[in-house]
mmCIF file with all atom_site columns, C-alpha atoms and ligand atoms in Angstrom:
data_model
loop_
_atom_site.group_PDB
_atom_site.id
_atom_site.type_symbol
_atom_site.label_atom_id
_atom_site.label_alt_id
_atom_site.label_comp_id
_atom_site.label_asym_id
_atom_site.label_entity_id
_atom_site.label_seq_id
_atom_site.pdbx_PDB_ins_code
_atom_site.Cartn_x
_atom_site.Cartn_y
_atom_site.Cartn_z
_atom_site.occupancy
_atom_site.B_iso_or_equiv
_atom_site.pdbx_formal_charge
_atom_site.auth_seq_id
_atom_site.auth_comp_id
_atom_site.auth_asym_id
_atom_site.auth_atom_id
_atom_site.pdbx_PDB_model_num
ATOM   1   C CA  . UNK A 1 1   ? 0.000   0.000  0.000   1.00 97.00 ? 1   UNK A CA  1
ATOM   2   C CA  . UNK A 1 2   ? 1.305   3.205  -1.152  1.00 98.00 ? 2   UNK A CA  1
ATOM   3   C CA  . UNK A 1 3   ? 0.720   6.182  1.221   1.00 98.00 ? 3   UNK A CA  1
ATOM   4   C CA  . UNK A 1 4   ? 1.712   10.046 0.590   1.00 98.00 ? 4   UNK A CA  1
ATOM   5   C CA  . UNK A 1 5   ? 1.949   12.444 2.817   1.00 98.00 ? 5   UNK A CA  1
ATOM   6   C CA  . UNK A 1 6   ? 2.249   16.118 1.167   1.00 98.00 ? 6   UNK A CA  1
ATOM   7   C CA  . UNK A 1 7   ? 3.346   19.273 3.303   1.00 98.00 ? 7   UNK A CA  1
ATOM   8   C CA  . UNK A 1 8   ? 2.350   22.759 1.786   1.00 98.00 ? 8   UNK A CA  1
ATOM   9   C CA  . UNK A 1 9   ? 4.226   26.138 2.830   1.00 98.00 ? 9   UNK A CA  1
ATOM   10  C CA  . UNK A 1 10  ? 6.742   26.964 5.402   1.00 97.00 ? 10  UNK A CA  1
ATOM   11  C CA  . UNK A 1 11  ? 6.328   23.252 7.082   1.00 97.00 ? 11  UNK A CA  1
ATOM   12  C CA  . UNK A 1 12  ? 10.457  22.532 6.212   1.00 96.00 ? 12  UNK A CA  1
ATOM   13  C CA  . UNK A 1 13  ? 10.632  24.585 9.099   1.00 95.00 ? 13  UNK A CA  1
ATOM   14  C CA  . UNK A 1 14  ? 8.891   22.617 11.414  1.00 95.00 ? 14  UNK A CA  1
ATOM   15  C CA  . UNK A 1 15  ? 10.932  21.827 14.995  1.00 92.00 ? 15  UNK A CA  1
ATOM   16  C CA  . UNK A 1 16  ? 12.845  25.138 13.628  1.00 90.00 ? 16  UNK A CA  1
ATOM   17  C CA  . UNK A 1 17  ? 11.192  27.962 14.871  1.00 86.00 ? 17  UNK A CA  1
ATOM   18  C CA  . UNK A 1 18  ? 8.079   28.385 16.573  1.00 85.00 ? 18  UNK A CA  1
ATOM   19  C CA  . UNK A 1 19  ? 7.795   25.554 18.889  1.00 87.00 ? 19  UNK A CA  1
ATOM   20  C CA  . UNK A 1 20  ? 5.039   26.750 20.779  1.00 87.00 ? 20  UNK A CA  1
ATOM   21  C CA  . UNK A 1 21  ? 2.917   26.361 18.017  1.00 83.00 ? 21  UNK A CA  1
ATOM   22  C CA  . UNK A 1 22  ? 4.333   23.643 15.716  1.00 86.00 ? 22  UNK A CA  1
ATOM   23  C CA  . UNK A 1 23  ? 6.532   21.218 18.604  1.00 87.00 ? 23  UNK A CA  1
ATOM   24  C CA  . UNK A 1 24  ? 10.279  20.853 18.203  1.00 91.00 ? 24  UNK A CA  1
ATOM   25  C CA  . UNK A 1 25  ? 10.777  17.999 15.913  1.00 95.00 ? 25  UNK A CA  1
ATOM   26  C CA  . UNK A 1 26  ? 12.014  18.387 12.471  1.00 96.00 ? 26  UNK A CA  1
ATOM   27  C CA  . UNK A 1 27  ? 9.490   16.670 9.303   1.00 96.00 ? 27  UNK A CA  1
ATOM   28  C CA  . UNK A 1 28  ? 12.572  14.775 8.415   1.00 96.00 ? 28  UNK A CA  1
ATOM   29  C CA  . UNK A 1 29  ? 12.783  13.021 12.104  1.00 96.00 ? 29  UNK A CA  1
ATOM   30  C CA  . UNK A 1 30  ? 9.532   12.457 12.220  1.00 97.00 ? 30  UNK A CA  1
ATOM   31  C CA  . UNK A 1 31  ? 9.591   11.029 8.646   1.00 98.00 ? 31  UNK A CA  1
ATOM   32  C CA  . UNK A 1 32  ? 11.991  8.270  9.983   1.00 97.00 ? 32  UNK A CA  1
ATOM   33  C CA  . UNK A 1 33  ? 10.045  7.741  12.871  1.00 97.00 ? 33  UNK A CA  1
ATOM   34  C CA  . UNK A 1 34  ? 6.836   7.204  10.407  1.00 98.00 ? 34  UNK A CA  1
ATOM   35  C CA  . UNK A 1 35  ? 8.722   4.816  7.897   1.00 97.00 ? 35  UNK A CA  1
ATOM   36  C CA  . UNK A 1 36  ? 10.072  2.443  11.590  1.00 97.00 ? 36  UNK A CA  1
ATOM   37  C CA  . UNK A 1 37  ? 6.120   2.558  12.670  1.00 97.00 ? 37  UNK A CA  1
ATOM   38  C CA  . UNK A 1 38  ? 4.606   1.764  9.377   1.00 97.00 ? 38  UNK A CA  1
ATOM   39  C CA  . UNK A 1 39  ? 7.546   -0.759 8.020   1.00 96.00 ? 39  UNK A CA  1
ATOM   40  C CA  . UNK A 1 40  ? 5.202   -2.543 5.765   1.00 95.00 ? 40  UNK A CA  1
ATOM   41  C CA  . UNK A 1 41  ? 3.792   0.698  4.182   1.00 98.00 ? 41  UNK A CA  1
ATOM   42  C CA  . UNK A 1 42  ? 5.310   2.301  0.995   1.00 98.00 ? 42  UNK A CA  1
ATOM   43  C CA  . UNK A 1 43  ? 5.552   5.791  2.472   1.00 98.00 ? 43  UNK A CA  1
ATOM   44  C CA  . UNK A 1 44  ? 6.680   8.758  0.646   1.00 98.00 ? 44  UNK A CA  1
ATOM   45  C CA  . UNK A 1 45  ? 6.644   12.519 1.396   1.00 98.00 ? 45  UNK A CA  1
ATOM   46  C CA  . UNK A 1 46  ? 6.559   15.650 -0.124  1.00 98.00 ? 46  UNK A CA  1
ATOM   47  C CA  . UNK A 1 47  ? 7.292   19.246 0.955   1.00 98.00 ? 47  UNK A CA  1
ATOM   48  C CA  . UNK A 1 48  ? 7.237   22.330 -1.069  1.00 98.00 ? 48  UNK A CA  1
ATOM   49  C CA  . UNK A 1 49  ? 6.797   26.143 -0.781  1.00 98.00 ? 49  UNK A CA  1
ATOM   50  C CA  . UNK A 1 50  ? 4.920   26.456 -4.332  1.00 98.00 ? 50  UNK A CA  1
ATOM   51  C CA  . UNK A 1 51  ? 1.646   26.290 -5.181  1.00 98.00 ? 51  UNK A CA  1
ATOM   52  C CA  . UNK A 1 52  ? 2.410   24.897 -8.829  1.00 98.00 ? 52  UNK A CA  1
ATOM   53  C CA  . UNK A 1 53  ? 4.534   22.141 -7.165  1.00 98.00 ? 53  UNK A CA  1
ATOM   54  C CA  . UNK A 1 54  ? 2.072   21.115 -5.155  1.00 99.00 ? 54  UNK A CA  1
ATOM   55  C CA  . UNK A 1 55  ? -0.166  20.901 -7.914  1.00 98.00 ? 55  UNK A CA  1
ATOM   56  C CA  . UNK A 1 56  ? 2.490   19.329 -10.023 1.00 98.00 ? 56  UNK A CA  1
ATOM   57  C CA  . UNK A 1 57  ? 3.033   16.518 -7.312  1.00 98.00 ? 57  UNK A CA  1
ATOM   58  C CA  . UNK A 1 58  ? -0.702  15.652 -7.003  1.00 98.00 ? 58  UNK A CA  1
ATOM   59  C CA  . UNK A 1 59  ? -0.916  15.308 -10.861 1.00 98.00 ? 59  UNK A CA  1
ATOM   60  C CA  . UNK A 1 60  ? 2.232   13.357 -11.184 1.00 98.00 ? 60  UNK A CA  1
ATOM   61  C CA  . UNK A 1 61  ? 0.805   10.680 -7.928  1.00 98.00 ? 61  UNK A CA  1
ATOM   62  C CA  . UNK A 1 62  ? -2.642  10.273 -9.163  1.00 97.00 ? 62  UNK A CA  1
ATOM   63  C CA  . UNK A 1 63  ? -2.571  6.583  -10.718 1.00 96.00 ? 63  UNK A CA  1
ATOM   64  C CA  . UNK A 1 64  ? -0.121  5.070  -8.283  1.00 98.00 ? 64  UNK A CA  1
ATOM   65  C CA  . UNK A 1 65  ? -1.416  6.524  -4.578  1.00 98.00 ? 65  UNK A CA  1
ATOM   66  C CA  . UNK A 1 66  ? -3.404  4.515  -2.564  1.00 98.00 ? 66  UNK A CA  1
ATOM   67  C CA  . UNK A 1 67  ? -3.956  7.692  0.152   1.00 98.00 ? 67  UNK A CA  1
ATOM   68  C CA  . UNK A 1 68  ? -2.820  10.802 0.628   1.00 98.00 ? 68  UNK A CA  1
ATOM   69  C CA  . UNK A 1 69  ? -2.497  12.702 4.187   1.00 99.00 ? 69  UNK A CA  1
ATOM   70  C CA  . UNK A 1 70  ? -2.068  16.653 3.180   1.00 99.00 ? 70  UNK A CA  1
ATOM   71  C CA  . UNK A 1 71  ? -1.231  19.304 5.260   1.00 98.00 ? 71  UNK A CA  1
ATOM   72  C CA  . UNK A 1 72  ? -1.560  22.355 2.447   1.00 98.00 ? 72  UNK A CA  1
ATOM   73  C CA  . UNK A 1 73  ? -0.349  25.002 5.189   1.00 98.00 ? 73  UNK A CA  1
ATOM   74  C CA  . UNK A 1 74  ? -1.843  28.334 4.395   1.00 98.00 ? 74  UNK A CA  1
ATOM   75  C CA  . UNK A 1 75  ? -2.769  27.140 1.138   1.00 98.00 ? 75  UNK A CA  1
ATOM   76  C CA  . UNK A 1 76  ? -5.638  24.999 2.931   1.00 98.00 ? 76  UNK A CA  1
ATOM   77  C CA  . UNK A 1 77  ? -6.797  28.163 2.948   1.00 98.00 ? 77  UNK A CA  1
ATOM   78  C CA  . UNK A 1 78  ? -6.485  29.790 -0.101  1.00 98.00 ? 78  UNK A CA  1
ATOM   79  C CA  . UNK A 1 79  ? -5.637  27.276 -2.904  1.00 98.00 ? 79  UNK A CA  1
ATOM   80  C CA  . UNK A 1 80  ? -8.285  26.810 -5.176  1.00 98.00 ? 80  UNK A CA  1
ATOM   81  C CA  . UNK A 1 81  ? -6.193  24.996 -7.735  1.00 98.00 ? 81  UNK A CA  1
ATOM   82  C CA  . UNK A 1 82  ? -4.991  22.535 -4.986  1.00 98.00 ? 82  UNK A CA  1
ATOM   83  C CA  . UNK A 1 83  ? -8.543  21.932 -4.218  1.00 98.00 ? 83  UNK A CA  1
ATOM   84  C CA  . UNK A 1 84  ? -9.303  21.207 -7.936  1.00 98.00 ? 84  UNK A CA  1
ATOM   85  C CA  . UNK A 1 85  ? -6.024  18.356 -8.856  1.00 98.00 ? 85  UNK A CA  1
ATOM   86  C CA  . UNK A 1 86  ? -7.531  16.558 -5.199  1.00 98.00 ? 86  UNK A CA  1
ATOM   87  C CA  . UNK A 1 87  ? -10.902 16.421 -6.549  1.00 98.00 ? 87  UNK A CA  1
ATOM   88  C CA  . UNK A 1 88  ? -8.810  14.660 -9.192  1.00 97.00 ? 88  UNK A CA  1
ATOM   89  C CA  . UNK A 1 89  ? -7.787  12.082 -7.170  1.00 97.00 ? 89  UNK A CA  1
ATOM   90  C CA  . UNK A 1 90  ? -9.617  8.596  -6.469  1.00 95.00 ? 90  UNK A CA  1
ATOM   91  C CA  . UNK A 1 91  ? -8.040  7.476  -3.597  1.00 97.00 ? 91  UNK A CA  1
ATOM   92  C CA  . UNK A 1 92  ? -9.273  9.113  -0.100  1.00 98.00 ? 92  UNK A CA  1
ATOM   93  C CA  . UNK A 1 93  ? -7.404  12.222 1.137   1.00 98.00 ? 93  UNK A CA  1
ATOM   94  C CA  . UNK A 1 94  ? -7.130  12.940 5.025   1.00 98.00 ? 94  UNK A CA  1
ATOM   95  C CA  . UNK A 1 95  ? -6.588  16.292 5.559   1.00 98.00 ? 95  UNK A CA  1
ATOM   96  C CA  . UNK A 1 96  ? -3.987  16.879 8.647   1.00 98.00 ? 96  UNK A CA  1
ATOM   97  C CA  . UNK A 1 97  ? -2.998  20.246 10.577  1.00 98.00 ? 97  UNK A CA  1
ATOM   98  C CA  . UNK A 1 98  ? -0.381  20.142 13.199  1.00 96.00 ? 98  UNK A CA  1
ATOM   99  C CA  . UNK A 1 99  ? -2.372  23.594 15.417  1.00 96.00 ? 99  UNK A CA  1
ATOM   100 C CA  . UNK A 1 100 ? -5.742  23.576 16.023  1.00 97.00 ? 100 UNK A CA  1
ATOM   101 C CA  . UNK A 1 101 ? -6.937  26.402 13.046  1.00 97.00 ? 101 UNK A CA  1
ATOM   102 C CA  . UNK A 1 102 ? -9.999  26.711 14.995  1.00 97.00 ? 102 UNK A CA  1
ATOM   103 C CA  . UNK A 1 103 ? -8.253  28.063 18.249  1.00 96.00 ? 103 UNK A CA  1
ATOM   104 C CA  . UNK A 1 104 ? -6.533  30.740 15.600  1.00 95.00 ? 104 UNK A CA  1
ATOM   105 C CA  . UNK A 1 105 ? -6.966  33.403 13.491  1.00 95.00 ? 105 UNK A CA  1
ATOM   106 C CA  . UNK A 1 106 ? -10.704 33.478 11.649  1.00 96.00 ? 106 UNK A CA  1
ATOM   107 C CA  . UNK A 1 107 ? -8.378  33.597 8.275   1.00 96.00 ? 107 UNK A CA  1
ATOM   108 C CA  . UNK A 1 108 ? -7.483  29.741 9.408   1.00 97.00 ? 108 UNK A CA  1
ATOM   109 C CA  . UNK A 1 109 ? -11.041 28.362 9.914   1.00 97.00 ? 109 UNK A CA  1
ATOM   110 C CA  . UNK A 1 110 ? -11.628 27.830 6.796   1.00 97.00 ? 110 UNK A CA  1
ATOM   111 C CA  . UNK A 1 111 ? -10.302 25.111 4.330   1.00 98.00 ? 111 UNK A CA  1
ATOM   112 C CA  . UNK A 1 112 ? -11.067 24.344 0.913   1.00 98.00 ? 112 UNK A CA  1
ATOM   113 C CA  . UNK A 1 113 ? -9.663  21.069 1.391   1.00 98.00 ? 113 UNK A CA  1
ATOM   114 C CA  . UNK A 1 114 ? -11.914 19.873 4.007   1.00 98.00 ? 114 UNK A CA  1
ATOM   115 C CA  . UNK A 1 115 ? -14.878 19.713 1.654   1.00 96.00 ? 115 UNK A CA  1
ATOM   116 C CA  . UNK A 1 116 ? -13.382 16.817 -0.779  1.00 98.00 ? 116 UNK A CA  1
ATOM   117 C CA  . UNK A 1 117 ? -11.215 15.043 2.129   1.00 98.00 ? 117 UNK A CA  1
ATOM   118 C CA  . UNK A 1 118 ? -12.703 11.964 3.716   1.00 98.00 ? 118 UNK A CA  1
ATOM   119 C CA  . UNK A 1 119 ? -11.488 13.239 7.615   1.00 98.00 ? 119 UNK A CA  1
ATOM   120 C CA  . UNK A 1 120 ? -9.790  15.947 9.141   1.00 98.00 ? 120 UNK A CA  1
ATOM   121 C CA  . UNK A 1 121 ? -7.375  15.759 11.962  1.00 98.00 ? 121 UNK A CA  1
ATOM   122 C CA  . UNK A 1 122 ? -6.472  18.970 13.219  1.00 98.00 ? 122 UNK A CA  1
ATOM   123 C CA  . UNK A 1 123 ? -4.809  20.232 16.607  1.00 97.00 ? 123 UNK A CA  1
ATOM   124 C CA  . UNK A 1 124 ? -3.009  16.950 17.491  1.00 96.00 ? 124 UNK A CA  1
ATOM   125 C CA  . UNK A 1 125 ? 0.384   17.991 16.592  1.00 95.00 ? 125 UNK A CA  1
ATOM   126 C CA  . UNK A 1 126 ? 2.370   15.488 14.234  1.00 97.00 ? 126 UNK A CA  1
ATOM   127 C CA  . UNK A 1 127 ? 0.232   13.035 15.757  1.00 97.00 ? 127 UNK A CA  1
ATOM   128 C CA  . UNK A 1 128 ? -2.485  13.984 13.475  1.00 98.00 ? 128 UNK A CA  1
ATOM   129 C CA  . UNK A 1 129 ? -0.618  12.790 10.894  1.00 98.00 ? 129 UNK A CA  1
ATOM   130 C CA  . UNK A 1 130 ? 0.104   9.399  12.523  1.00 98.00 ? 130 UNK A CA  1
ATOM   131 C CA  . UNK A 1 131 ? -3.815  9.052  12.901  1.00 98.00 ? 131 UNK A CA  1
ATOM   132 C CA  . UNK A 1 132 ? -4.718  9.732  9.309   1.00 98.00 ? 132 UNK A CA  1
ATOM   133 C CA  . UNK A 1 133 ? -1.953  6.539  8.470   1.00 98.00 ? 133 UNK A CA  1
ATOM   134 C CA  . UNK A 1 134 ? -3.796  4.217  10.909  1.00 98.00 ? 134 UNK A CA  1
ATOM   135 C CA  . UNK A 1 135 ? -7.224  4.971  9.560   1.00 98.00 ? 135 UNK A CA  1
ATOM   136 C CA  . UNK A 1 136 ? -6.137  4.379  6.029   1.00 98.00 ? 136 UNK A CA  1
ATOM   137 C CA  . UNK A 1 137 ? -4.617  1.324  6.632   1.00 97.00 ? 137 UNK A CA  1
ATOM   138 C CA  . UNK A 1 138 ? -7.808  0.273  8.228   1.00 96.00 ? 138 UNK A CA  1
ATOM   139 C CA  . UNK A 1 139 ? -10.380 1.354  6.187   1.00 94.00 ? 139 UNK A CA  1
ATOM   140 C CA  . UNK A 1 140 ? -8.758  0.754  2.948   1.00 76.00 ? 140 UNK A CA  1
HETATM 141 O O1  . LIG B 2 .   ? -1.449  23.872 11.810  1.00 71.25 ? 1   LIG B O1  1
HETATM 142 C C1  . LIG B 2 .   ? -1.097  23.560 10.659  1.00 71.25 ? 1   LIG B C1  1
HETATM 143 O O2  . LIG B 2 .   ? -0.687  22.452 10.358  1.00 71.25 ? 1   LIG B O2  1
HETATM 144 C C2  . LIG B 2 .   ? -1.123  24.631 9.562   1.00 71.25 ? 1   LIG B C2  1
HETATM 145 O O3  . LIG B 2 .   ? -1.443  23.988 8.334   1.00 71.25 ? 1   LIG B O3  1
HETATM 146 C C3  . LIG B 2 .   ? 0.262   25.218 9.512   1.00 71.25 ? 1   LIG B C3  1
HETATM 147 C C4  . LIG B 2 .   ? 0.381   26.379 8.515   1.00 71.25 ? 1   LIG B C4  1
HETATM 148 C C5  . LIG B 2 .   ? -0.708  27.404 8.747   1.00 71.25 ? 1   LIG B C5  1
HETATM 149 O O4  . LIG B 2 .   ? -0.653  28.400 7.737   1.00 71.25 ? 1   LIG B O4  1
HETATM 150 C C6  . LIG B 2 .   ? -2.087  26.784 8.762   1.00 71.25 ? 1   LIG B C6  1
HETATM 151 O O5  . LIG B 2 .   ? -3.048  27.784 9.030   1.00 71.25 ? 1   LIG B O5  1
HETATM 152 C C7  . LIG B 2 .   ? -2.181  25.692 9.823   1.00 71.25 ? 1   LIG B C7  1
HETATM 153 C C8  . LIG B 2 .   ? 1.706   27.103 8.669   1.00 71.25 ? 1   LIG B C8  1
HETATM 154 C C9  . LIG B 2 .   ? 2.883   26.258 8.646   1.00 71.25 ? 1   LIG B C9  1
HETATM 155 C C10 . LIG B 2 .   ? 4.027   27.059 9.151   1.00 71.25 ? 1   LIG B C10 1
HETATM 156 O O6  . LIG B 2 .   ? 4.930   26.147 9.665   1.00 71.25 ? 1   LIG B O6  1
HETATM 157 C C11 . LIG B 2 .   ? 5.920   26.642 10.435  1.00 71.25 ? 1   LIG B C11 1
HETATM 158 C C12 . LIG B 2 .   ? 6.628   25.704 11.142  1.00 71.25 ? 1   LIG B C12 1
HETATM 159 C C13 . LIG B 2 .   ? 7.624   26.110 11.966  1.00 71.25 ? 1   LIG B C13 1
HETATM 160 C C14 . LIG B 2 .   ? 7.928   27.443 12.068  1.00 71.25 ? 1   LIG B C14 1
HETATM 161 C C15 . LIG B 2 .   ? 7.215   28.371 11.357  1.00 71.25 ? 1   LIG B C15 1
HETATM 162 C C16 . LIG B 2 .   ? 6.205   27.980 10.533  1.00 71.25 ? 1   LIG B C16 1
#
């Protein structure tokens, strides 16, 4: 089973600055963590800062994904062409957000990703991300 997990805008800087917010471990570490938890799962990730690329990746992973766990960063929030390759997509999509956007600003309450994804995890740190993995492998 083929699982990607896609990280939007500014998340390469996770366990880097703002620790309050986002924890203090690094998406790399945690990567490695994922890939010794879920050793039978063919796990890849992808981070980038551009909206295109993003795009770009969910084109190019449409016929071989069997899930996807996105956290779009602010893009979640504004990205209507990330939206539009997901609704693309076959497989289910679990949408993931390290903070709790509803505890935030009112810019962050609202995603256009929710609408298309299967489940949301939000506010559970990277932990949300672990979640979305377990109920993919179970329900799929
Ligand atoms: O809580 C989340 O996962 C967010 O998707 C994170 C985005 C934010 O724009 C969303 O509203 C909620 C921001 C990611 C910024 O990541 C940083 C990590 C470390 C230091 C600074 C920024």
């Amino acid at each position: 089973m083929r699982i990607d997990i896609i990280n939007g805008p500014n998340l390469n800087l996770l366990g880097k600055r703002e620790p309050e917010v986002y924890g203090n471990q690094t998406f790399d570490s945690f990567f490695k963590d994922l890939k010794n938890d879920f050793k039978t799962l063919d796990l890849h990730y992808y981070q980038s800062n551009h909206e295109g690329s993003l795009v770009d990746h969910i084109q190019g992973i449409r016929e071989v994904s069997n899930g996807i766990v996105i956290n779009a960063g602010a893009y979640s929030h504004t990205s209507v062409a990330i939206l539009d390759a997901l609704k693309l997509i076959s497989s289910p999509i679990i949408e993931v957000h390290i903070s709790n956007i509803y505890q935030r600003e009112k810019f962050r309450k609202e995603s256009y990703i929710s609408s298309i994804a299967e489940g949301c995890i939000i506010g559970l740190g990277l932990n949300s991300y672990k979640l979305a993995i377990h109920h993919l492998i179970r329900t799929n």
